mmCIF file of C-alpha atoms in Angstrom:
data_model
loop_
_atom_site.group_PDB
_atom_site.id
_atom_site.type_symbol
_atom_site.label_atom_id
_atom_site.label_comp_id
_atom_site.label_asym_id
_atom_site.label_seq_id
_atom_site.Cartn_x
_atom_site.Cartn_y
_atom_site.Cartn_z
ATOM 1 C CA UNK A 21 5.089 28.633 -14.807
ATOM 2 C CA UNK A 22 5.016 27.183 -11.491
ATOM 3 C CA UNK A 23 2.455 24.331 -11.706
ATOM 4 C CA UNK A 24 -0.500 24.799 -8.994
ATOM 5 C CA UNK A 25 -0.651 22.245 -6.137
ATOM 6 C CA UNK A 26 -4.226 20.446 -7.013
ATOM 7 C CA UNK A 27 -6.511 20.491 -3.763
ATOM 8 C CA UNK A 28 -5.517 18.695 -0.705
ATOM 9 C CA UNK A 29 -5.732 15.599 -0.523
ATOM 10 C CA UNK A 30 -7.314 13.720 2.563
ATOM 11 C CA UNK A 31 -9.178 10.969 4.187
ATOM 12 C CA UNK A 32 -12.110 10.128 2.302
ATOM 13 C CA UNK A 33 -11.291 11.200 -1.002
ATOM 14 C CA UNK A 34 -11.555 9.433 -4.465
ATOM 15 C CA UNK A 35 -8.286 8.111 -5.466
ATOM 16 C CA UNK A 36 -6.904 9.944 -8.384
ATOM 17 C CA UNK A 37 -6.438 7.784 -11.976
ATOM 18 C CA UNK A 38 -3.600 7.017 -14.131
ATOM 19 C CA UNK A 39 -1.982 5.422 -16.336
ATOM 20 C CA UNK A 40 2.029 4.843 -15.898
ATOM 21 C CA UNK A 41 4.645 2.328 -17.358
ATOM 22 C CA UNK A 42 6.128 -0.659 -15.947
ATOM 23 C CA UNK A 43 9.642 -0.715 -17.370
ATOM 24 C CA UNK A 44 9.524 -4.806 -16.273
ATOM 25 C CA UNK A 45 7.159 -6.496 -19.337
ATOM 26 C CA UNK A 46 6.659 -2.911 -21.308
ATOM 27 C CA UNK A 47 2.721 -2.399 -20.319
ATOM 28 C CA UNK A 48 0.536 0.801 -18.660
ATOM 29 C CA UNK A 49 -0.512 -0.287 -15.990
ATOM 30 C CA UNK A 50 -3.309 2.081 -13.634
ATOM 31 C CA UNK A 51 -5.577 1.538 -10.959
ATOM 32 C CA UNK A 52 -8.339 0.553 -12.895
ATOM 33 C CA UNK A 53 -6.081 -3.046 -13.962
ATOM 34 C CA UNK A 54 -7.539 -3.907 -11.014
ATOM 35 C CA UNK A 55 -11.648 -3.405 -10.912
ATOM 36 C CA UNK A 56 -11.814 -6.424 -8.148
ATOM 37 C CA UNK A 57 -9.692 -5.435 -5.460
ATOM 38 C CA UNK A 58 -11.398 -4.875 -2.226
ATOM 39 C CA UNK A 59 -8.151 -2.842 -1.152
ATOM 40 C CA UNK A 60 -5.417 -1.224 -3.632
ATOM 41 C CA UNK A 61 -2.728 0.381 -2.376
ATOM 42 C CA UNK A 62 -0.518 3.171 -4.199
ATOM 43 C CA UNK A 63 2.641 3.290 -3.056
ATOM 44 C CA UNK A 64 5.652 5.542 -4.056
ATOM 45 C CA UNK A 65 8.471 4.294 -3.623
ATOM 46 C CA UNK A 66 12.627 4.304 -5.116
ATOM 47 C CA UNK A 67 15.802 2.366 -5.438
ATOM 48 C CA UNK A 68 19.176 4.631 -3.558
ATOM 49 C CA UNK A 69 16.030 6.465 -0.677
ATOM 50 C CA UNK A 70 18.283 4.083 2.206
ATOM 51 C CA UNK A 71 14.120 4.636 3.573
ATOM 52 C CA UNK A 72 13.216 2.220 1.046
ATOM 53 C CA UNK A 73 15.644 -0.014 1.192
ATOM 54 C CA UNK A 74 15.342 -0.896 4.815
ATOM 55 C CA UNK A 75 11.458 -1.389 4.074
ATOM 56 C CA UNK A 76 11.714 -3.882 0.505
ATOM 57 C CA UNK A 77 11.842 -6.418 1.783
ATOM 58 C CA UNK A 78 9.237 -6.193 4.341
ATOM 59 C CA UNK A 79 6.987 -4.499 2.240
ATOM 60 C CA UNK A 80 7.628 -7.352 -0.692
ATOM 61 C CA UNK A 81 6.474 -10.520 2.158
ATOM 62 C CA UNK A 82 3.648 -8.263 3.073
ATOM 63 C CA UNK A 83 1.931 -7.859 0.130
ATOM 64 C CA UNK A 84 2.652 -11.889 -0.992
ATOM 65 C CA UNK A 85 0.639 -12.563 2.020
ATOM 66 C CA UNK A 86 -2.037 -9.962 1.499
ATOM 67 C CA UNK A 87 -2.098 -10.917 -2.065
ATOM 68 C CA UNK A 88 -4.457 -13.750 -1.194
ATOM 69 C CA UNK A 89 -6.899 -11.881 0.292
ATOM 70 C CA UNK A 90 -7.469 -9.319 -2.727
ATOM 71 C CA UNK A 91 -5.290 -6.650 -1.793
ATOM 72 C CA UNK A 92 -3.809 -5.275 -4.948
ATOM 73 C CA UNK A 93 -0.727 -3.042 -5.493
ATOM 74 C CA UNK A 94 0.547 -0.324 -6.668
ATOM 75 C CA UNK A 95 4.189 0.982 -6.721
ATOM 76 C CA UNK A 96 5.503 4.372 -7.960
ATOM 77 C CA UNK A 97 8.797 5.414 -9.053
ATOM 78 C CA UNK A 98 8.421 9.108 -9.158
ATOM 79 C CA UNK A 99 11.920 9.761 -8.869
ATOM 80 C CA UNK A 100 13.244 12.698 -11.637
ATOM 81 C CA UNK A 101 16.860 12.913 -11.072
ATOM 82 C CA UNK A 102 19.158 11.137 -13.491
ATOM 83 C CA UNK A 103 20.257 8.351 -10.912
ATOM 84 C CA UNK A 104 21.025 5.609 -12.764
ATOM 85 C CA UNK A 105 19.825 3.621 -10.139
ATOM 86 C CA UNK A 106 16.475 5.516 -10.751
ATOM 87 C CA UNK A 107 16.132 4.444 -14.788
ATOM 88 C CA UNK A 108 13.914 1.628 -16.800
ATOM 89 C CA UNK A 109 15.593 -0.677 -16.628
ATOM 90 C CA UNK A 110 17.345 -0.447 -12.244
ATOM 91 C CA UNK A 111 13.670 0.128 -11.755
ATOM 92 C CA UNK A 112 12.977 -3.857 -13.843
ATOM 93 C CA UNK A 113 15.869 -4.899 -12.562
ATOM 94 C CA UNK A 114 14.467 -4.276 -8.335
ATOM 95 C CA UNK A 115 11.302 -5.212 -8.731
ATOM 96 C CA UNK A 116 13.109 -9.140 -9.651
ATOM 97 C CA UNK A 117 15.524 -8.477 -6.914
ATOM 98 C CA UNK A 118 12.527 -8.090 -4.079
ATOM 99 C CA UNK A 119 10.839 -10.426 -5.889
ATOM 100 C CA UNK A 120 7.746 -7.910 -5.759
ATOM 101 C CA UNK A 121 3.971 -9.169 -7.074
ATOM 102 C CA UNK A 122 2.411 -6.455 -7.848
ATOM 103 C CA UNK A 123 3.189 -3.352 -11.268
ATOM 104 C CA UNK A 124 6.170 -1.370 -10.067
ATOM 105 C CA UNK A 125 6.222 1.694 -12.241
ATOM 106 C CA UNK A 126 7.693 4.692 -13.691
ATOM 107 C CA UNK A 127 6.113 8.345 -12.940
ATOM 108 C CA UNK A 128 9.245 10.503 -14.835
ATOM 109 C CA UNK A 129 7.329 13.978 -14.826
ATOM 110 C CA UNK A 130 6.253 13.540 -11.113
ATOM 111 C CA UNK A 131 2.703 14.026 -13.101
ATOM 112 C CA UNK A 132 1.498 11.005 -10.469
ATOM 113 C CA UNK A 133 3.331 12.423 -7.074
ATOM 114 C CA UNK A 134 2.227 15.864 -7.736
ATOM 115 C CA UNK A 135 -1.637 14.688 -7.886
ATOM 116 C CA UNK A 136 -0.963 12.437 -4.524
ATOM 117 C CA UNK A 137 1.080 15.051 -2.829
ATOM 118 C CA UNK A 138 3.018 13.129 -1.733
ATOM 119 C CA UNK A 139 6.245 14.411 0.936
ATOM 120 C CA UNK A 140 8.493 11.446 0.938
ATOM 121 C CA UNK A 141 9.326 8.128 -0.502
ATOM 122 C CA UNK A 142 8.450 5.755 0.848
ATOM 123 C CA UNK A 143 4.636 7.129 1.106
ATOM 124 C CA UNK A 144 1.506 4.917 1.086
ATOM 125 C CA UNK A 145 -1.608 5.593 0.586
ATOM 126 C CA UNK A 146 -4.601 2.983 0.900
ATOM 127 C CA UNK A 147 -7.864 3.519 -0.911
ATOM 128 C CA UNK A 148 -11.358 0.868 -0.101
ATOM 129 C CA UNK A 149 -13.626 -1.630 -1.585
ATOM 130 C CA UNK A 150 -15.122 1.999 -3.216
ATOM 131 C CA UNK A 151 -12.322 3.325 -4.132
ATOM 132 C CA UNK A 152 -11.852 6.149 -0.513
ATOM 133 C CA UNK A 153 -8.721 7.082 0.696
ATOM 134 C CA UNK A 154 -8.505 5.212 3.751
ATOM 135 C CA UNK A 155 -5.165 4.805 5.079
ATOM 136 C CA UNK A 156 -2.338 7.427 4.326
ATOM 137 C CA UNK A 157 0.483 6.787 6.776
ATOM 138 C CA UNK A 158 3.544 4.809 7.683
ATOM 139 C CA UNK A 159 4.678 1.594 7.128
ATOM 140 C CA UNK A 160 5.935 0.232 10.385
ATOM 141 C CA UNK A 161 7.660 2.720 13.431
ATOM 142 C CA UNK A 162 11.366 1.525 12.773
ATOM 143 C CA UNK A 163 13.146 3.400 10.271
ATOM 144 C CA UNK A 164 16.124 2.956 8.451
ATOM 145 C CA UNK A 165 19.271 2.832 10.917
ATOM 146 C CA UNK A 166 17.374 2.002 13.856
ATOM 147 C CA UNK A 167 18.541 -0.980 14.295
ATOM 148 C CA UNK A 168 15.772 -2.217 14.223
ATOM 149 C CA UNK A 169 14.601 -5.138 10.938
ATOM 150 C CA UNK A 170 10.991 -3.041 9.107
ATOM 151 C CA UNK A 171 7.729 -5.300 9.819
ATOM 152 C CA UNK A 172 4.806 -4.043 8.461
ATOM 153 C CA UNK A 173 2.819 -3.541 11.451
ATOM 154 C CA UNK A 174 0.551 0.097 10.490
ATOM 155 C CA UNK A 175 0.165 -0.625 7.353
ATOM 156 C CA UNK A 176 -0.521 -4.229 7.844
ATOM 157 C CA UNK A 177 -3.485 -3.198 9.575
ATOM 158 C CA UNK A 178 -4.539 -0.445 7.923
ATOM 159 C CA UNK A 179 -4.981 -2.988 5.154
ATOM 160 C CA UNK A 180 -6.925 -5.772 6.916
ATOM 161 C CA UNK A 181 -9.204 -4.420 8.397
ATOM 162 C CA UNK A 182 -10.488 -2.699 4.624
ATOM 163 C CA UNK A 183 -10.436 -6.079 3.534
ATOM 164 C CA UNK A 184 -12.214 -7.322 6.480
ATOM 165 C CA UNK A 185 -15.246 -4.158 5.429
ATOM 166 C CA UNK A 186 -13.646 -1.909 9.058
ATOM 167 C CA UNK A 187 -13.136 1.027 8.843
ATOM 168 C CA UNK A 188 -9.187 1.687 9.052
ATOM 169 C CA UNK A 189 -7.636 2.592 12.121
ATOM 170 C CA UNK A 190 -8.277 6.579 12.684
ATOM 171 C CA UNK A 191 -4.868 7.339 14.680
ATOM 172 C CA UNK A 192 -2.196 7.374 11.718
ATOM 173 C CA UNK A 193 0.844 8.501 11.698
ATOM 174 C CA UNK A 194 2.837 10.133 8.850
ATOM 175 C CA UNK A 195 5.211 8.454 6.482
ATOM 176 C CA UNK A 196 9.167 9.972 6.615
ATOM 177 C CA UNK A 197 11.422 8.943 4.419
ATOM 178 C CA UNK A 198 14.271 10.824 1.687
ATOM 179 C CA UNK A 199 12.568 13.603 -0.365
ATOM 180 C CA UNK A 200 11.778 13.610 -3.765
ATOM 181 C CA UNK A 201 14.295 15.352 -6.288
ATOM 182 C CA UNK A 202 12.375 18.007 -8.494
ATOM 183 C CA UNK A 203 11.912 16.683 -12.304
ATOM 184 C CA UNK A 204 14.362 16.496 -14.912
ATOM 185 C CA UNK A 205 12.716 19.485 -16.926
ATOM 186 C CA UNK A 206 12.624 22.148 -14.323
ATOM 187 C CA UNK A 207 9.017 23.082 -13.125
ATOM 188 C CA UNK A 208 8.288 22.435 -9.643
ATOM 189 C CA UNK A 209 9.280 19.936 -7.446
ATOM 190 C CA UNK A 210 6.829 18.097 -5.511
ATOM 191 C CA UNK A 211 6.057 19.355 -2.083
ATOM 192 C CA UNK A 212 4.107 18.068 0.976
ATOM 193 C CA UNK A 213 0.214 19.264 1.127
ATOM 194 C CA UNK A 214 -1.314 18.901 4.959
ATOM 195 C CA UNK A 215 -4.443 19.155 3.649
ATOM 196 C CA UNK A 216 -6.887 16.423 5.923
ATOM 197 C CA UNK A 217 -4.776 13.718 5.695
ATOM 198 C CA UNK A 218 -4.892 12.839 9.836
ATOM 199 C CA UNK A 219 -7.528 12.705 12.241
ATOM 200 C CA UNK A 220 -5.077 12.160 15.460
ATOM 201 C CA UNK A 221 -1.700 12.314 15.426
ATOM 202 C CA UNK A 222 0.567 14.259 12.740
ATOM 203 C CA UNK A 223 4.517 13.372 12.430
ATOM 204 C CA UNK A 224 6.105 13.047 9.099
ATOM 205 C CA UNK A 225 9.840 13.299 8.993
ATOM 206 C CA UNK A 226 11.201 14.770 6.222
ATOM 207 C CA UNK A 227 15.101 14.465 4.557
ATOM 208 C CA UNK A 228 16.830 14.994 1.249
ATOM 209 C CA UNK A 229 17.978 12.297 -0.784
ATOM 210 C CA UNK A 230 21.747 12.255 0.376
ATOM 211 C CA UNK A 231 21.374 13.533 4.034
ATOM 212 C CA UNK A 232 20.108 11.801 7.203
ATOM 213 C CA UNK A 233 19.131 14.956 8.376
ATOM 214 C CA UNK A 234 14.446 14.694 9.722
ATOM 215 C CA UNK A 235 13.016 17.920 9.756
ATOM 216 C CA UNK A 236 10.121 18.087 11.690
ATOM 217 C CA UNK A 237 6.846 19.724 11.165
#
């Protein structure tokens, strides 16, 4: 039986809580573990997607810079395939290799990705100190294969606004990247839902994991 989609998850919506395993430590981790955070970023990433690989180093640097200012981050890998590069041991190894200062969790049933209506990886959800969704947009304007290194200016600006008690930018450009593969149990694949997510420009580019082809909607 198909799993129904949750209500639209738009700007201003409250954080949807979860607890997921962290392969590196064996702990269960969730947003409630960071009540002191002035801003909370939930980042849906994986290991093999070229678009994630493009931003991974800059994401690690950005979070190291902003952690002392009160940003806390949870990264979630919702790849439900049997790919060895997305296995729990590979997720733990990637966290060490990249020097992530945040928990890198696994969502093998895609329940959390479905709740957040994730359309691609990478995808970023920034919550303010009241745990309301303030930013759901791209890392920056660079893309895999574009010849320019990632720098994270869009996300960094939004985080600094939140940490300084100011509203996030109203102009938010949607993330673009690799589609999530369907769950192994054959249940409903994650589908992107537009909802209320953007107050201005909408520019969502999605392409399957192994195809370098954008579909604009």
